[in-house]
Short mmCIF file of C-alpha atoms and ligand atoms in Angstrom, two decimals:
data_model
loop_
_atom_site.label_atom_id
_atom_site.label_comp_id
_atom_site.label_asym_id
_atom_site.label_seq_id
_atom_site.Cartn_x
_atom_site.Cartn_y
_atom_site.Cartn_z
CA MET A 1 130.99 69.19 109.60
CA ASP A 2 131.21 69.58 113.37
CA GLN A 3 134.90 68.66 112.95
CA ILE A 4 135.46 71.45 110.50
CA VAL A 5 133.91 74.00 112.79
CA ALA A 6 135.84 72.73 115.72
CA ASP A 7 139.09 72.95 113.77
CA LYS A 8 138.45 76.50 112.88
CA ILE A 9 137.59 78.00 116.19
CA SER A 10 141.19 77.76 117.22
CA GLN A 11 142.15 80.12 114.41
CA PRO A 12 142.17 83.79 115.08
CA LEU A 13 139.39 85.83 113.45
CA ALA A 14 140.51 87.30 110.15
CA ASN A 15 140.03 91.01 110.05
CA THR A 16 138.09 90.96 106.80
CA LYS A 17 135.68 88.20 106.53
CA LYS A 18 133.23 88.08 103.67
CA VAL A 19 129.58 87.52 103.69
CA PHE A 20 127.45 86.55 100.66
CA VAL A 21 123.75 87.15 101.06
CA LYS A 22 121.19 85.64 98.76
CA THR A 23 117.68 87.07 99.08
CA TYR A 24 114.46 85.46 98.05
CA GLY A 25 110.91 86.79 98.20
CA CYS A 26 109.44 90.15 98.97
CA GLN A 27 110.80 93.64 99.41
CA MET A 28 110.74 93.25 103.15
CA ASN A 29 113.27 90.49 102.78
CA VAL A 30 115.41 92.91 100.63
CA TYR A 31 115.25 95.42 103.43
CA ASP A 32 116.03 92.81 106.05
CA SER A 33 119.06 91.53 104.08
CA GLN A 34 120.37 95.09 103.93
CA ARG A 35 119.95 95.50 107.69
CA MET A 36 121.67 92.18 108.35
CA THR A 37 124.52 93.13 106.05
CA ASP A 38 124.83 96.46 107.91
CA ALA A 39 124.81 94.58 111.30
CA LEU A 40 127.44 92.13 110.09
CA SER A 41 129.70 94.81 108.80
CA GLU A 42 130.01 95.96 112.39
CA SER A 43 131.33 92.50 113.21
CA GLY A 44 133.93 92.79 110.40
CA TYR A 45 132.09 91.09 107.53
CA GLN A 46 132.34 92.77 104.18
CA SER A 47 129.84 91.89 101.43
CA THR A 48 130.83 89.88 98.47
CA ASP A 49 129.02 89.03 95.25
CA THR A 50 130.94 85.73 94.87
CA VAL A 51 129.72 82.87 96.88
CA GLU A 52 132.95 80.99 96.40
CA ASP A 53 134.79 83.78 98.29
CA ALA A 54 132.47 83.82 101.27
CA ASP A 55 133.27 82.99 104.81
CA LEU A 56 129.64 83.21 105.58
CA VAL A 57 126.76 82.52 103.22
CA LEU A 58 123.35 83.76 104.34
CA ILE A 59 120.19 82.74 102.61
CA ASN A 60 117.23 84.94 103.33
CA THR A 61 114.28 82.74 102.47
CA CYS A 62 110.56 83.01 101.43
CA HIS A 63 107.89 80.59 102.49
CA ILE A 64 104.92 82.13 100.69
CA ARG A 65 104.57 79.37 98.15
CA GLU A 66 105.79 75.81 98.09
CA LYS A 67 108.15 76.49 95.10
CA ALA A 68 109.85 79.37 97.01
CA ALA A 69 110.37 77.17 100.05
CA GLU A 70 111.76 74.22 98.17
CA LYS A 71 114.45 76.36 96.51
CA VAL A 72 116.14 76.54 99.91
CA TYR A 73 116.89 72.89 100.06
CA SER A 74 118.37 72.73 96.54
CA GLN A 75 120.47 75.77 97.34
CA LEU A 76 121.70 74.08 100.57
CA GLY A 77 122.70 71.00 98.57
CA ARG A 78 124.95 73.16 96.46
CA LEU A 79 126.36 74.90 99.50
CA ARG A 80 127.19 71.58 101.13
CA LYS A 81 129.52 70.78 98.20
CA LEU A 82 131.11 74.25 98.35
CA LYS A 83 131.65 74.00 102.04
CA GLU A 84 133.44 70.64 101.61
CA GLU A 85 135.65 72.06 98.89
CA ARG A 86 136.57 75.03 101.10
CA ALA A 87 137.28 72.72 103.99
CA LEU A 88 139.77 70.80 101.83
CA GLN A 89 141.57 74.14 101.22
CA GLY A 90 141.59 74.71 105.04
CA LYS A 91 138.97 77.45 104.82
CA GLU A 92 135.86 78.02 106.77
CA MET A 93 132.48 78.56 105.26
CA MET A 94 129.57 79.14 107.64
CA VAL A 95 126.02 78.79 106.39
CA GLY A 96 123.01 80.68 107.77
CA VAL A 97 119.39 80.39 106.84
CA ALA A 98 117.27 83.38 107.67
CA GLY A 99 113.76 84.45 106.68
CA CYS A 100 110.34 82.83 106.76
CA VAL A 101 111.43 79.27 105.91
CA ALA A 102 113.81 79.42 108.85
CA GLN A 103 110.95 80.58 110.99
CA ALA A 104 108.48 78.00 109.76
CA GLU A 105 110.69 74.99 109.26
CA GLY A 106 113.77 75.63 111.52
CA ALA A 107 113.81 72.08 113.01
CA GLU A 108 113.23 70.51 109.61
CA ILE A 109 116.14 72.45 108.10
CA ALA A 110 118.38 71.38 111.03
CA ARG A 111 117.44 67.81 110.42
CA ARG A 112 117.56 67.79 106.56
CA ALA A 113 120.61 70.02 106.12
CA PRO A 114 123.60 69.44 108.43
CA VAL A 115 125.56 72.02 106.41
CA VAL A 116 123.58 74.80 108.18
CA ASP A 117 125.23 76.45 111.18
CA VAL A 118 122.71 79.15 111.98
CA ILE A 119 118.93 79.25 111.55
CA ILE A 120 117.40 82.58 112.37
CA GLY A 121 113.82 83.93 112.05
CA PRO A 122 112.83 87.42 110.86
CA THR A 123 112.01 88.75 114.34
CA THR A 124 115.41 88.00 115.82
CA TYR A 125 117.88 89.53 113.27
CA HIS A 126 119.36 91.86 115.87
CA ARG A 127 120.81 88.61 117.45
CA LEU A 128 122.46 87.53 114.20
CA PRO A 129 126.06 88.72 114.95
CA ASP A 130 125.87 86.96 118.35
CA ALA A 131 124.42 83.83 116.67
CA ILE A 132 127.32 83.80 114.21
CA ALA A 133 129.82 84.20 116.95
CA ARG A 134 128.27 81.28 118.86
CA ALA A 135 128.20 79.13 115.73
CA ARG A 136 131.92 79.88 115.27
CA ASN A 137 132.40 78.35 118.60
CA GLY A 138 130.83 75.15 117.37
CA GLU A 139 127.26 75.59 118.51
CA ARG A 140 124.40 74.96 116.19
CA VAL A 141 122.23 77.96 116.70
CA ILE A 142 118.46 78.00 116.09
CA GLU A 143 116.84 81.38 116.83
CA THR A 144 113.19 81.08 115.91
CA ASP A 145 111.40 82.23 119.02
CA TYR A 146 109.48 85.43 118.51
CA ALA A 147 111.77 88.06 120.13
CA VAL A 148 110.36 89.82 123.13
CA GLU A 149 112.53 92.78 122.51
CA ASP A 150 112.10 95.08 119.42
CA LYS A 151 114.63 93.98 116.77
CA PHE A 152 114.77 97.50 115.31
CA GLU A 153 115.81 99.00 118.57
CA TYR A 154 118.73 96.64 118.75
CA LEU A 155 119.77 96.48 115.08
CA PRO A 156 122.54 98.99 114.41
CA GLN A 157 121.56 102.20 112.67
CA ILE A 158 121.62 102.05 108.89
CA ASN A 159 125.08 102.27 107.41
CA ARG A 160 125.68 105.44 105.61
CA GLU A 161 128.28 104.17 103.13
CA LYS A 162 126.31 101.11 102.26
CA THR A 163 123.17 103.22 101.85
CA LEU A 164 125.04 105.57 99.50
CA ALA A 165 126.06 102.59 97.41
CA ARG A 166 122.52 101.27 97.29
CA GLY A 167 121.27 104.31 95.36
CA VAL A 168 118.72 107.14 95.64
CA SER A 169 115.65 104.94 96.19
CA ALA A 170 115.42 103.10 99.55
CA PHE A 171 113.10 100.91 101.63
CA LEU A 172 112.00 101.76 105.14
CA THR A 173 110.16 99.03 107.08
CA VAL A 174 107.49 100.74 109.15
CA GLN A 175 105.44 97.74 110.14
CA GLU A 176 105.92 93.93 110.35
CA GLY A 177 103.67 91.00 110.69
CA CYS A 178 100.02 90.54 109.99
CA ASP A 179 96.82 89.94 111.96
CA LYS A 180 94.55 89.44 108.96
CA PHE A 181 94.89 85.67 108.63
CA CYS A 182 93.87 85.26 105.01
CA THR A 183 93.26 81.49 104.85
CA PHE A 184 95.88 80.85 102.10
CA CYS A 185 98.73 82.79 103.71
CA VAL A 186 101.66 81.77 105.99
CA VAL A 187 102.68 85.37 106.82
CA PRO A 188 100.76 85.71 110.14
CA TYR A 189 102.62 82.55 111.30
CA THR A 190 106.12 83.24 109.91
CA ARG A 191 106.22 86.99 110.63
CA GLY A 192 104.00 86.97 113.69
CA SER A 193 101.40 89.56 114.73
CA GLU A 194 101.42 93.13 113.61
CA VAL A 195 104.02 95.39 115.11
CA SER A 196 104.33 99.10 114.15
CA ARG A 197 107.67 100.94 114.58
CA PRO A 198 107.28 104.18 116.55
CA LEU A 199 107.30 107.53 114.78
CA ALA A 200 110.60 108.74 116.30
CA GLN A 201 112.43 105.63 115.15
CA LEU A 202 111.12 106.05 111.63
CA VAL A 203 111.90 109.77 111.43
CA GLU A 204 115.46 109.09 112.58
CA GLU A 205 115.97 106.40 110.01
CA ALA A 206 114.37 108.49 107.28
CA LYS A 207 116.77 111.39 108.15
CA LYS A 208 119.73 109.00 107.87
CA LEU A 209 118.52 107.81 104.41
CA VAL A 210 118.21 111.42 103.20
CA ASP A 211 121.64 112.21 104.63
CA ALA A 212 123.02 109.31 102.53
CA GLY A 213 121.56 110.79 99.37
CA VAL A 214 118.19 108.98 99.22
CA ARG A 215 115.40 110.87 97.42
CA GLU A 216 112.69 108.26 97.23
CA VAL A 217 111.51 106.28 100.28
CA THR A 218 109.20 103.29 100.05
CA LEU A 219 107.53 102.49 103.29
CA LEU A 220 107.25 98.73 103.76
CA GLY A 221 105.11 96.44 105.71
CA GLN A 222 103.37 93.09 105.25
CA ASN A 223 100.25 95.09 106.00
CA VAL A 224 101.69 98.55 105.66
CA ASN A 225 98.48 100.49 105.84
CA ALA A 226 97.76 98.92 109.20
CA TRP A 227 100.66 100.98 110.57
CA HIS A 228 99.58 102.82 113.67
CA GLY A 229 101.43 105.02 116.09
CA HIS A 230 101.41 108.38 117.84
CA GLY A 231 101.99 111.86 116.62
CA PRO A 232 104.29 114.29 118.37
CA LYS A 233 101.56 115.31 120.75
CA GLY A 234 100.59 111.65 121.53
CA GLU A 235 97.57 111.68 119.20
CA ALA A 236 96.66 108.40 117.43
CA TRP A 237 98.18 108.23 113.96
CA GLY A 238 97.67 105.98 110.94
CA LEU A 239 99.75 105.56 107.74
CA GLY A 240 98.11 108.62 106.12
CA ASP A 241 99.35 110.82 109.03
CA LEU A 242 102.77 109.29 108.72
CA LEU A 243 102.90 110.13 105.04
CA TYR A 244 101.89 113.78 105.60
CA HIS A 245 104.65 113.99 108.22
CA LEU A 246 107.37 112.46 106.09
CA SER A 247 106.41 114.51 103.12
CA ASP A 248 107.41 117.64 105.04
CA MET A 249 110.94 116.24 105.57
CA PRO A 250 113.40 118.18 103.45
CA GLY A 251 115.32 115.88 101.15
CA ILE A 252 112.57 113.36 100.64
CA GLU A 253 111.28 113.95 97.15
CA ARG A 254 109.15 110.90 96.65
CA LEU A 255 107.14 108.53 98.87
CA ARG A 256 105.59 105.18 98.25
CA TYR A 257 104.20 102.41 100.33
CA THR A 258 103.54 98.68 100.00
CA THR A 259 101.70 96.30 100.59
CA SER A 260 98.24 97.39 101.58
CA HIS A 261 95.02 95.65 102.54
CA PRO A 262 91.78 97.12 101.16
CA ARG A 263 90.22 97.04 104.69
CA ASP A 264 92.86 99.49 105.97
CA MET A 265 92.58 102.12 103.23
CA ASP A 266 91.17 104.85 105.46
CA GLU A 267 90.05 108.43 104.73
CA MET A 268 93.34 109.95 105.86
CA LEU A 269 95.36 107.69 103.54
CA ILE A 270 93.07 108.37 100.60
CA ASN A 271 93.35 112.12 101.26
CA ALA A 272 97.13 111.78 101.26
CA HIS A 273 96.88 110.69 97.67
CA ARG A 274 94.81 113.81 96.98
CA ASP A 275 97.09 116.27 98.83
CA LEU A 276 100.71 115.09 98.70
CA ARG A 277 102.64 115.88 95.63
CA LYS A 278 105.46 113.65 96.83
CA LEU A 279 103.26 110.58 97.21
CA MET A 280 103.59 108.77 93.88
CA PRO A 281 100.41 107.96 91.97
CA TYR A 282 100.81 104.25 92.20
CA LEU A 283 99.05 101.83 94.54
CA HIS A 284 99.53 98.16 95.05
CA LEU A 285 96.19 96.92 96.44
CA PRO A 286 95.85 93.14 96.29
CA VAL A 287 92.32 91.70 95.83
CA GLN A 288 93.20 88.00 95.23
CA SER A 289 89.80 87.14 93.74
CA GLY A 290 86.71 88.75 92.27
CA SER A 291 84.27 86.24 93.66
CA ASP A 292 82.52 87.07 96.94
CA ARG A 293 82.25 83.36 97.74
CA ILE A 294 86.05 82.87 97.40
CA LEU A 295 86.86 86.21 99.08
CA LYS A 296 84.83 84.98 102.05
CA ALA A 297 86.55 81.57 102.05
CA MET A 298 89.87 83.47 101.87
CA ASN A 299 88.81 85.52 104.91
CA ARG A 300 89.55 88.74 103.00
CA ARG A 301 86.79 90.57 104.81
CA HIS A 302 85.57 92.58 101.84
CA THR A 303 83.47 91.93 98.77
CA ALA A 304 84.27 92.57 95.15
CA VAL A 305 81.86 95.57 95.09
CA GLU A 306 83.43 97.07 98.14
CA TYR A 307 86.86 96.81 96.58
CA ILE A 308 85.67 98.45 93.33
CA ALA A 309 83.92 101.27 95.33
CA LEU A 310 87.24 101.82 97.12
CA ILE A 311 89.16 102.08 93.87
CA GLU A 312 86.60 104.54 92.56
CA LYS A 313 87.03 106.66 95.69
CA ILE A 314 90.78 106.67 95.34
CA ARG A 315 90.54 107.50 91.54
CA ALA A 316 88.12 110.35 92.34
CA VAL A 317 90.84 112.13 94.36
CA ARG A 318 93.82 111.05 92.24
CA PRO A 319 92.66 110.32 88.68
CA ASP A 320 96.20 109.52 87.41
CA ILE A 321 96.77 106.78 89.97
CA ALA A 322 98.05 103.49 88.53
CA LEU A 323 96.85 100.34 90.22
CA SER A 324 98.58 97.07 90.82
CA GLY A 325 97.29 93.94 92.46
CA ASP A 326 97.85 90.29 93.48
CA PHE A 327 95.69 87.40 92.21
CA ILE A 328 95.45 83.76 93.12
CA THR A 329 93.98 81.17 90.78
CA GLY A 330 92.55 77.85 91.95
CA PHE A 331 91.87 78.60 95.63
CA PRO A 332 90.05 75.51 97.06
CA GLY A 333 86.47 75.42 95.85
CA GLU A 334 86.96 78.03 93.01
CA THR A 335 84.63 77.17 90.19
CA ASP A 336 84.70 78.40 86.58
CA ALA A 337 82.05 80.93 87.52
CA ASP A 338 84.15 82.24 90.45
CA PHE A 339 87.09 82.56 88.11
CA GLU A 340 84.98 84.49 85.56
CA ASP A 341 84.07 86.93 88.39
CA THR A 342 87.82 87.49 88.90
CA LEU A 343 88.26 88.30 85.19
CA LYS A 344 85.24 90.67 85.35
CA LEU A 345 86.74 92.47 88.32
CA ILE A 346 90.00 92.95 86.45
CA GLU A 347 88.07 94.31 83.40
CA THR A 348 86.26 96.75 85.66
CA VAL A 349 89.29 97.98 87.60
CA GLY A 350 91.95 98.09 84.91
CA TYR A 351 95.44 97.37 86.22
CA ALA A 352 98.74 98.97 85.26
CA SER A 353 100.70 95.97 86.60
CA ALA A 354 99.95 92.86 88.63
CA PHE A 355 101.32 89.74 90.28
CA SER A 356 99.43 86.46 89.89
CA PHE A 357 99.99 83.00 91.30
CA LYS A 358 98.54 79.51 91.31
CA TYR A 359 97.22 78.67 94.68
CA SER A 360 99.82 76.78 96.69
CA ALA A 361 98.57 74.86 99.77
CA ARG A 362 100.71 75.90 102.78
CA PRO A 363 100.96 73.57 105.74
CA GLY A 364 99.32 75.01 108.87
CA THR A 365 97.02 77.40 107.03
CA PRO A 366 93.23 76.87 107.01
CA GLY A 367 93.17 76.83 103.16
CA ALA A 368 95.32 73.61 103.14
CA GLU A 369 92.62 71.84 105.17
CA MET A 370 89.77 72.93 102.93
CA LYS A 371 87.85 70.64 100.63
CA ASP A 372 87.65 70.74 96.86
CA HIS A 373 91.26 71.51 95.93
CA VAL A 374 91.50 72.54 92.35
CA PRO A 375 93.60 70.33 90.01
CA GLU A 376 96.96 71.83 89.07
CA SER A 377 96.08 71.85 85.41
CA VAL A 378 92.97 73.93 86.01
CA LYS A 379 94.95 76.37 88.23
CA ALA A 380 97.49 76.71 85.45
CA GLU A 381 94.92 77.16 82.73
CA ARG A 382 93.19 79.90 84.63
CA LEU A 383 96.45 81.56 85.54
CA GLU A 384 97.32 81.70 81.87
CA ARG A 385 93.99 83.35 80.92
CA LEU A 386 94.25 85.78 83.82
CA GLN A 387 97.82 86.72 82.92
CA ALA A 388 96.89 87.24 79.29
CA LEU A 389 94.18 89.74 80.35
CA LEU A 390 96.50 91.53 82.79
CA MET A 391 99.22 91.72 80.13
CA THR A 392 96.78 93.42 77.73
CA GLN A 393 95.98 95.98 80.41
CA GLN A 394 99.65 96.54 81.25
CA THR A 395 100.55 97.05 77.65
CA ALA A 396 97.65 99.44 77.14
CA PHE A 397 98.71 101.38 80.18
CA GLN A 398 102.30 101.70 79.08
CA HIS A 399 101.34 102.77 75.60
CA SER A 400 98.93 105.43 77.00
CA LEU A 401 102.04 107.06 78.52
CA VAL A 402 103.75 107.69 75.16
CA GLY A 403 103.85 111.34 74.41
CA GLN A 404 103.24 112.36 78.02
CA THR A 405 105.73 114.60 79.83
CA VAL A 406 106.61 113.09 83.19
CA GLU A 407 108.97 113.56 86.14
CA VAL A 408 111.71 110.94 86.29
CA LEU A 409 114.05 110.26 89.21
CA VAL A 410 117.48 109.61 87.75
CA GLU A 411 118.96 106.41 89.36
CA LYS A 412 121.99 105.17 87.43
CA PRO A 413 123.81 105.23 84.11
CA GLY A 414 122.17 103.20 81.35
CA ARG A 415 123.61 100.22 79.50
CA PHE A 416 124.76 102.39 76.61
CA ASP A 417 126.61 105.66 76.49
CA ASN A 418 124.36 108.75 76.50
CA GLN A 419 121.71 106.87 78.51
CA MET A 420 120.57 107.18 82.06
CA VAL A 421 117.98 105.00 83.79
CA GLY A 422 115.39 106.51 86.06
CA ARG A 423 112.08 105.71 87.59
CA SER A 424 108.71 107.02 86.55
CA PRO A 425 106.01 108.00 89.04
CA TRP A 426 104.34 104.55 88.29
CA LEU A 427 107.53 102.66 89.25
CA LEU A 428 108.29 101.59 85.71
CA PRO A 429 111.97 102.19 84.76
CA VAL A 430 112.59 104.90 82.16
CA ILE A 431 115.62 104.90 79.85
CA ILE A 432 116.49 108.45 79.08
CA ASP A 433 118.59 109.69 76.20
CA ALA A 434 120.63 112.05 78.23
CA LYS A 435 124.24 111.79 79.28
CA ASP A 436 125.70 113.34 82.46
CA THR A 437 122.34 113.82 84.13
CA ARG A 438 122.95 113.92 87.85
CA ILE A 439 121.97 110.75 89.75
CA GLY A 440 119.26 111.76 92.22
CA ALA A 441 117.98 114.57 89.99
CA ILE A 442 114.32 114.68 89.13
CA ILE A 443 114.06 115.64 85.47
CA THR A 444 111.16 116.30 83.17
CA ALA A 445 111.12 113.89 80.27
CA ARG A 446 108.86 113.09 77.34
CA ILE A 447 108.01 109.36 76.86
CA THR A 448 108.86 108.42 73.34
CA LYS A 449 108.39 104.65 73.40
CA ALA A 450 107.03 101.82 75.58
CA GLY A 451 109.04 98.62 75.73
CA SER A 452 107.88 95.43 77.44
CA ASN A 453 109.19 96.35 80.88
CA SER A 454 110.45 99.86 80.55
CA LEU A 455 109.77 103.23 78.93
CA HIS A 456 112.02 105.31 76.74
CA ALA A 457 112.19 109.07 77.09
CA GLU A 458 113.93 112.21 75.96
CA ILE A 459 114.57 115.32 78.02
CA ALA A 460 111.56 117.61 77.54
N1 LIG B 501 99.40 80.46 97.21
C1 LIG B 501 99.52 81.32 96.13
N2 LIG B 501 99.76 82.66 96.31
C2 LIG B 501 99.91 83.17 97.55
N3 LIG B 501 100.10 84.39 98.00
C3 LIG B 501 100.16 84.31 99.36
N4 LIG B 501 100.02 83.07 99.82
C4 LIG B 501 99.82 82.30 98.68
C5 LIG B 501 99.57 80.90 98.48
N5 LIG B 501 99.41 80.07 99.54
C6 LIG B 501 100.22 85.53 97.15
C7 LIG B 501 99.09 86.52 97.45
C8 LIG B 501 99.82 87.63 98.17
C9 LIG B 501 101.21 87.55 97.52
C10 LIG B 501 102.24 88.18 98.30
O1 LIG B 501 101.42 86.17 97.37
O2 LIG B 501 98.54 87.01 96.22
O3 LIG B 501 99.20 88.86 98.05
FE1 LIG B 502 98.96 87.32 104.06
FE2 LIG B 502 96.48 88.38 104.04
FE3 LIG B 502 98.28 89.26 105.83
FE4 LIG B 502 98.53 89.84 103.27
S1 LIG B 502 96.87 90.53 104.52
S2 LIG B 502 100.18 89.15 104.65
S3 LIG B 502 97.84 88.01 102.23
S4 LIG B 502 97.36 87.22 105.73
#
């Protein structure tokens, strides 16, 4: 492989090189991939959807569970073959691995996968174009030190054309990293400690999004409601203040934020749900377990009763709020009784949607070192029961919307003529029987039917 790279450096850079980006994992990875694509376009790389055409293949990886991480190596095996085929045609194909697997297992990737030219962790994406240039000169680049400089300050501004093409709903990362150290989770190690982007930077980026036609902005962070910064007069601000501020920005019609920790749902943020018409009535608030014993072992720093009280407080100010959560089955030491407590919590809260997983021991986390690991078959059995309950709640929620008149943000044409697809306030896609409705318009529609993962509606 070194030979291939060495042969190619003598060739002049083609004007239009193509990059194929494959994204795994969370919405923050989606945002990061977009920013990397924007940065690479400044170095002459156009995006392609066909991996076979690509001069550069970038995999943005996820390390949250073992399955997600293992995908990287099978993907790299396929890329090795492709790279060899391209080399036989005298063409270059560089391979980059970004994201949390790169951060956590950089040296291991370098050892196991000689096909990889660049390994780059999430805090150093502003160095990607330079890393690619160095790799083109034959260097094997591993950038996994936590950057001392702020990556957002050095990443190029968002690209207007690309933002336009991505549609009317956009992500805006406001915070990265996590200091919570839940004992099952790799994020504090792969993404590092909490860093909040300053207000001025966020306002500037939000304006650029609006200028490119964006109407709905989802604020992102591993621990988004831990965002903190300063207001225009230097006063201490939290996420609630930021939402009030952004909701005054002309052009932004809808705001969302994800993912939150129950400990950081402060008064201001709850009040934002009461006061801000633009803040959508949907909240993703993971609880992970309903057993106090397990919550303690997970280092979640709240009890089941505290979580339920918090939900009641939020519902008191915003009764139509739909809740979503994350759950883990089979954390070390979880007994049948602990699991029953989780089911009870789900019954009490009532979720509109949820994500649930079998516990996956992650190297380097305290959970992996704990005693009493739960057999896979038990984790799976509990997951099945939990998901059945959540599915019943999700279906009930969706059916409760039938007959309601709701505001829908029109996003794109539907699969069939005379159809448009939009987004309900609760994130669920809505298929509307309406042709020629302007993309970006917010229309009033009556829900006529609930499908498994979408709603149907007619113009009201
Ligand atoms: N095993 C299973 N699920 C996990 N999550 C995080 N770490 C693990 C793990 N080791 C889940 C949590 C978190 C979501 C993003 O992924 O539920 O909220
Ligand atoms: Fe992981 Fe817990 Fe931080 Fe969420 S709050 S990113 S689960 S450590």
